[in-house]
Amino acid sequence: MTQAGPSVAAIVLAAGSSSRTHPMHKLLAPDATGLPMIARTLRAVTASRASPLTVVLGHRAAEIRTAALTDRQAGCTPRFVTAPDHACGLSRTLAAGVRAASAHPGVAGALVCLGDMPLIDTALIDRMIETFLAHPDRPGVMPMHDGRRGNPILWSRALFPALLALTGDQGARHLLRHETTMLQVAAGPEIAADFDTPARLADFARCFTDG
């Protein structure tokens, strides 16, 4: 959604190999309505205030891009970028997304969402963005449930250079040394829900029976 003034970009990471659910790639797995997981995740993000939206592809990129575009209710068409070095770890996938977001001078921060978080809703994303834009001097925003942080996490543009410098498969976890100064928003258990096993994909196949 386009808005006046500073904006918060969204980066959806969808480059992993999904080895734990082989031979099914979890991002291609359908929910009860037949919508692929990546499209279900994107539905919440595209309906939010986040702009621009970038989806980072890697493993099985063509299939995941096609799956991502199957949702006719999506609010916008994301920009797709491919992380050529995605096999080197999550950090390289994240860097590809941050580079895309940083190309927009009006972007004050970026919300990083994993492609396998279909239970995250638009309301949470918008609360995180609103909280950050009210306090843009802070390093970011993280959702909390029962005293534990989860995903997605919103990072200030001031931390983009540190995000780009990450290596290996660590993602941005070590940057949470800023945790004491990051803003927090209350959230539900969906911020820690994952679908990384065949059994959990079976659970996802029963989700969203109401569309």
mmCIF file of C-alpha atoms in Angstrom:
data_model
loop_
_atom_site.group_PDB
_atom_site.id
_atom_site.type_symbol
_atom_site.label_atom_id
_atom_site.label_comp_id
_atom_site.label_asym_id
_atom_site.label_seq_id
_atom_site.Cartn_x
_atom_site.Cartn_y
_atom_site.Cartn_z
ATOM 1 C CA MET A 1 0.000 0.000 0.000
ATOM 2 C CA THR A 2 1.522 3.322 -1.074
ATOM 3 C CA GLN A 3 1.590 6.084 1.530
ATOM 4 C CA ALA A 4 2.943 9.602 1.983
ATOM 5 C CA GLY A 5 6.076 10.175 4.043
ATOM 6 C CA PRO A 6 8.561 7.534 5.196
ATOM 7 C CA SER A 7 7.563 3.958 4.541
ATOM 8 C CA VAL A 8 8.480 0.513 5.761
ATOM 9 C CA ALA A 9 9.359 -2.060 3.131
ATOM 10 C CA ALA A 10 8.513 -5.726 3.432
ATOM 11 C CA ILE A 11 10.975 -8.480 2.583
ATOM 12 C CA VAL A 12 9.607 -12.020 2.348
ATOM 13 C CA LEU A 13 12.316 -14.691 2.395
ATOM 14 C CA ALA A 14 11.412 -17.613 0.132
ATOM 15 C CA ALA A 15 14.765 -18.970 -1.067
ATOM 16 C CA GLY A 16 15.355 -21.999 1.168
ATOM 17 C CA SER A 17 15.451 -25.628 0.078
ATOM 18 C CA SER A 18 12.873 -26.861 2.616
ATOM 19 C CA SER A 19 14.929 -30.010 3.123
ATOM 20 C CA ARG A 20 13.052 -31.111 6.254
ATOM 21 C CA THR A 21 9.808 -31.539 4.324
ATOM 22 C CA HIS A 22 11.358 -33.221 1.255
ATOM 23 C CA PRO A 23 10.017 -34.125 -1.293
ATOM 24 C CA MET A 24 7.321 -31.507 -0.668
ATOM 25 C CA HIS A 25 8.572 -27.944 -0.575
ATOM 26 C CA LYS A 26 6.702 -26.350 2.310
ATOM 27 C CA LEU A 27 6.125 -23.062 0.491
ATOM 28 C CA LEU A 28 4.255 -24.954 -2.226
ATOM 29 C CA ALA A 29 2.103 -26.927 0.209
ATOM 30 C CA PRO A 30 -1.614 -26.048 0.017
ATOM 31 C CA ASP A 31 -3.932 -25.063 2.845
ATOM 32 C CA ALA A 32 -7.524 -26.277 3.120
ATOM 33 C CA THR A 33 -8.579 -23.898 0.324
ATOM 34 C CA GLY A 34 -5.774 -24.990 -1.998
ATOM 35 C CA LEU A 35 -3.779 -21.776 -1.561
ATOM 36 C CA PRO A 36 -0.009 -22.424 -1.421
ATOM 37 C CA MET A 37 1.731 -21.452 1.809
ATOM 38 C CA ILE A 38 3.794 -18.700 0.175
ATOM 39 C CA ALA A 39 0.644 -17.128 -1.265
ATOM 40 C CA ARG A 40 -1.108 -17.333 2.111
ATOM 41 C CA THR A 41 1.811 -15.535 3.767
ATOM 42 C CA LEU A 42 1.852 -12.891 1.052
ATOM 43 C CA ARG A 43 -1.879 -12.257 1.411
ATOM 44 C CA ALA A 44 -1.297 -10.775 4.864
ATOM 45 C CA VAL A 45 1.746 -8.776 3.786
ATOM 46 C CA THR A 46 0.249 -7.280 0.621
ATOM 47 C CA ALA A 47 -2.821 -6.114 2.538
ATOM 48 C CA SER A 48 -0.643 -4.255 5.051
ATOM 49 C CA ARG A 49 0.889 -0.777 5.055
ATOM 50 C CA ALA A 50 4.263 -2.184 4.018
ATOM 51 C CA SER A 51 5.611 -0.795 0.757
ATOM 52 C CA PRO A 52 7.460 -1.745 -1.357
ATOM 53 C CA LEU A 53 7.264 -5.538 -1.106
ATOM 54 C CA THR A 54 10.099 -7.794 -2.240
ATOM 55 C CA VAL A 55 10.055 -11.597 -2.339
ATOM 56 C CA VAL A 56 13.498 -13.192 -2.384
ATOM 57 C CA LEU A 57 13.711 -16.421 -4.354
ATOM 58 C CA GLY A 58 16.406 -19.067 -4.658
ATOM 59 C CA HIS A 59 15.736 -22.814 -4.554
ATOM 60 C CA ARG A 60 12.996 -23.822 -7.035
ATOM 61 C CA ALA A 61 12.542 -20.150 -7.801
ATOM 62 C CA ALA A 62 10.242 -20.508 -10.813
ATOM 63 C CA GLU A 63 7.791 -22.785 -8.982
ATOM 64 C CA ILE A 64 7.649 -20.572 -5.910
ATOM 65 C CA ARG A 65 7.175 -17.437 -7.972
ATOM 66 C CA THR A 66 4.252 -19.064 -9.765
ATOM 67 C CA ALA A 67 2.753 -20.223 -6.470
ATOM 68 C CA ALA A 68 3.142 -16.746 -4.982
ATOM 69 C CA LEU A 69 1.041 -15.272 -7.779
ATOM 70 C CA THR A 70 -1.911 -17.658 -7.454
ATOM 71 C CA ASP A 71 -3.833 -15.552 -4.935
ATOM 72 C CA ARG A 72 -6.422 -13.402 -6.668
ATOM 73 C CA GLN A 73 -7.116 -11.564 -3.411
ATOM 74 C CA ALA A 74 -3.551 -10.286 -3.112
ATOM 75 C CA GLY A 75 -3.437 -6.517 -2.712
ATOM 76 C CA CYS A 76 -0.464 -5.973 -5.021
ATOM 77 C CA THR A 77 2.112 -7.778 -7.101
ATOM 78 C CA PRO A 78 5.433 -8.052 -5.297
ATOM 79 C CA ARG A 79 8.814 -7.503 -6.824
ATOM 80 C CA PHE A 80 10.747 -10.755 -7.111
ATOM 81 C CA VAL A 81 14.524 -10.900 -6.791
ATOM 82 C CA THR A 82 16.740 -13.963 -6.834
ATOM 83 C CA ALA A 83 19.580 -14.450 -4.374
ATOM 84 C CA PRO A 84 22.225 -16.130 -6.555
ATOM 85 C CA ASP A 85 24.201 -17.193 -3.485
ATOM 86 C CA HIS A 86 21.199 -18.404 -1.460
ATOM 87 C CA ALA A 87 22.869 -21.784 -0.940
ATOM 88 C CA CYS A 88 25.501 -20.013 1.194
ATOM 89 C CA GLY A 89 22.940 -19.417 3.921
ATOM 90 C CA LEU A 90 20.052 -17.312 5.124
ATOM 91 C CA SER A 91 22.250 -14.240 5.432
ATOM 92 C CA ARG A 92 22.680 -14.042 1.654
ATOM 93 C CA THR A 93 18.954 -14.315 1.057
ATOM 94 C CA LEU A 94 18.362 -11.546 3.572
ATOM 95 C CA ALA A 95 21.047 -9.378 1.943
ATOM 96 C CA ALA A 96 19.332 -9.646 -1.438
ATOM 97 C CA GLY A 97 16.113 -8.379 0.088
ATOM 98 C CA VAL A 98 17.798 -5.565 1.992
ATOM 99 C CA ARG A 99 19.562 -4.402 -1.170
ATOM 100 C CA ALA A 100 16.208 -4.202 -2.927
ATOM 101 C CA ALA A 101 14.632 -2.271 -0.049
ATOM 102 C CA SER A 102 17.569 0.118 0.297
ATOM 103 C CA ALA A 103 17.182 1.182 -3.341
ATOM 104 C CA HIS A 104 14.117 3.186 -2.256
ATOM 105 C CA PRO A 105 15.248 6.385 -0.490
ATOM 106 C CA GLY A 106 11.904 6.879 1.263
ATOM 107 C CA VAL A 107 12.162 3.560 3.089
ATOM 108 C CA ALA A 108 12.850 4.078 6.795
ATOM 109 C CA GLY A 109 12.978 0.396 7.681
ATOM 110 C CA ALA A 110 12.192 -3.110 6.498
ATOM 111 C CA LEU A 111 9.934 -5.772 7.938
ATOM 112 C CA VAL A 112 11.533 -9.173 7.338
ATOM 113 C CA CYS A 113 9.027 -12.007 7.133
ATOM 114 C CA LEU A 114 9.727 -15.683 6.543
ATOM 115 C CA GLY A 115 7.783 -17.214 3.687
ATOM 116 C CA ASP A 116 6.643 -20.078 5.908
ATOM 117 C CA MET A 117 4.692 -17.914 8.372
ATOM 118 C CA PRO A 118 1.172 -18.098 6.934
ATOM 119 C CA LEU A 119 -0.514 -17.469 10.300
ATOM 120 C CA ILE A 120 0.880 -13.942 10.600
ATOM 121 C CA ASP A 121 -1.905 -11.453 9.986
ATOM 122 C CA THR A 122 -2.103 -7.971 8.522
ATOM 123 C CA ALA A 123 -3.094 -6.389 11.842
ATOM 124 C CA LEU A 124 0.174 -7.445 13.479
ATOM 125 C CA ILE A 125 2.250 -6.149 10.571
ATOM 126 C CA ASP A 126 0.462 -2.803 10.654
ATOM 127 C CA ARG A 127 0.898 -2.473 14.426
ATOM 128 C CA MET A 128 4.620 -3.059 14.033
ATOM 129 C CA ILE A 129 4.878 -0.471 11.261
ATOM 130 C CA GLU A 130 2.831 2.110 13.150
ATOM 131 C CA THR A 131 4.927 1.569 16.272
ATOM 132 C CA PHE A 132 8.172 2.021 14.375
ATOM 133 C CA LEU A 133 7.088 5.101 12.434
ATOM 134 C CA ALA A 134 6.127 6.729 15.718
ATOM 135 C CA HIS A 135 9.663 6.108 17.034
ATOM 136 C CA PRO A 136 11.943 6.014 13.942
ATOM 137 C CA ASP A 137 15.079 6.561 16.024
ATOM 138 C CA ARG A 138 14.803 3.072 17.514
ATOM 139 C CA PRO A 139 16.634 0.089 15.917
ATOM 140 C CA GLY A 140 13.457 -1.797 15.157
ATOM 141 C CA VAL A 141 10.375 -3.627 16.371
ATOM 142 C CA MET A 142 9.875 -7.224 17.420
ATOM 143 C CA PRO A 143 6.677 -9.102 18.296
ATOM 144 C CA MET A 144 6.448 -10.768 21.707
ATOM 145 C CA HIS A 145 4.330 -13.625 23.053
ATOM 146 C CA ASP A 146 4.623 -15.025 26.561
ATOM 147 C CA GLY A 147 7.913 -13.215 27.041
ATOM 148 C CA ARG A 148 9.487 -14.599 23.863
ATOM 149 C CA ARG A 149 10.264 -12.830 20.640
ATOM 150 C CA GLY A 150 9.272 -14.199 17.258
ATOM 151 C CA ASN A 151 8.947 -13.235 13.607
ATOM 152 C CA PRO A 152 8.582 -11.060 11.617
ATOM 153 C CA ILE A 153 11.077 -8.463 12.790
ATOM 154 C CA LEU A 154 11.204 -4.866 11.607
ATOM 155 C CA TRP A 155 14.682 -3.358 11.206
ATOM 156 C CA SER A 156 15.561 0.317 10.955
ATOM 157 C CA ARG A 157 17.343 1.500 7.833
ATOM 158 C CA ALA A 158 20.237 2.431 10.127
ATOM 159 C CA LEU A 159 20.922 -1.297 10.472
ATOM 160 C CA PHE A 160 20.813 -2.074 6.745
ATOM 161 C CA PRO A 161 24.660 -2.009 6.461
ATOM 162 C CA ALA A 162 24.927 -4.530 9.310
ATOM 163 C CA LEU A 163 22.312 -6.747 7.676
ATOM 164 C CA LEU A 164 24.189 -6.643 4.380
ATOM 165 C CA ALA A 165 27.413 -7.642 6.130
ATOM 166 C CA LEU A 166 26.007 -10.845 7.651
ATOM 167 C CA THR A 167 27.506 -14.165 6.548
ATOM 168 C CA GLY A 168 26.571 -17.826 6.753
ATOM 169 C CA ASP A 169 23.256 -19.288 7.827
ATOM 170 C CA GLN A 170 22.762 -17.161 10.915
ATOM 171 C CA GLY A 171 20.271 -14.605 9.616
ATOM 172 C CA ALA A 172 20.061 -11.467 11.731
ATOM 173 C CA ARG A 173 19.818 -13.155 15.115
ATOM 174 C CA HIS A 174 23.049 -11.747 16.492
ATOM 175 C CA LEU A 175 21.809 -8.214 15.755
ATOM 176 C CA LEU A 176 19.275 -8.772 18.491
ATOM 177 C CA ARG A 177 21.957 -7.496 20.806
ATOM 178 C CA HIS A 178 19.871 -4.383 20.214
ATOM 179 C CA GLU A 179 16.990 -6.190 21.927
ATOM 180 C CA THR A 180 16.954 -3.911 24.967
ATOM 181 C CA THR A 181 16.371 -0.852 22.800
ATOM 182 C CA MET A 182 14.046 -2.388 20.231
ATOM 183 C CA LEU A 183 10.366 -1.641 20.443
ATOM 184 C CA GLN A 184 8.010 -4.487 21.276
ATOM 185 C CA VAL A 185 4.438 -5.253 20.277
ATOM 186 C CA ALA A 186 2.233 -7.910 21.803
ATOM 187 C CA ALA A 187 1.349 -10.805 19.519
ATOM 188 C CA GLY A 188 -0.100 -14.300 19.594
ATOM 189 C CA PRO A 189 1.541 -17.716 19.252
ATOM 190 C CA GLU A 190 1.562 -17.390 15.470
ATOM 191 C CA ILE A 191 4.891 -15.525 15.685
ATOM 192 C CA ALA A 192 6.588 -18.790 16.634
ATOM 193 C CA ALA A 193 4.533 -21.196 14.517
ATOM 194 C CA ASP A 194 6.486 -23.106 11.904
ATOM 195 C CA PHE A 195 5.681 -25.796 9.364
ATOM 196 C CA ASP A 196 9.037 -27.524 9.063
ATOM 197 C CA THR A 197 7.991 -31.188 9.172
ATOM 198 C CA PRO A 198 5.596 -33.385 7.179
ATOM 199 C CA ALA A 199 3.348 -33.595 10.245
ATOM 200 C CA ARG A 200 3.154 -29.823 10.462
ATOM 201 C CA LEU A 201 2.373 -29.580 6.754
ATOM 202 C CA ALA A 202 -0.546 -31.905 7.424
ATOM 203 C CA ASP A 203 -1.695 -29.420 10.061
ATOM 204 C CA PHE A 204 -1.402 -26.575 7.556
ATOM 205 C CA ALA A 205 -3.525 -28.505 5.088
ATOM 206 C CA ARG A 206 -6.397 -28.150 7.564
ATOM 207 C CA CYS A 207 -5.978 -24.394 8.061
ATOM 208 C CA PHE A 208 -8.101 -21.619 6.565
ATOM 209 C CA THR A 209 -11.220 -23.644 5.864
ATOM 210 C CA ASP A 210 -13.116 -20.357 5.618
ATOM 211 C CA GLY A 211 -10.891 -19.128 2.791
#
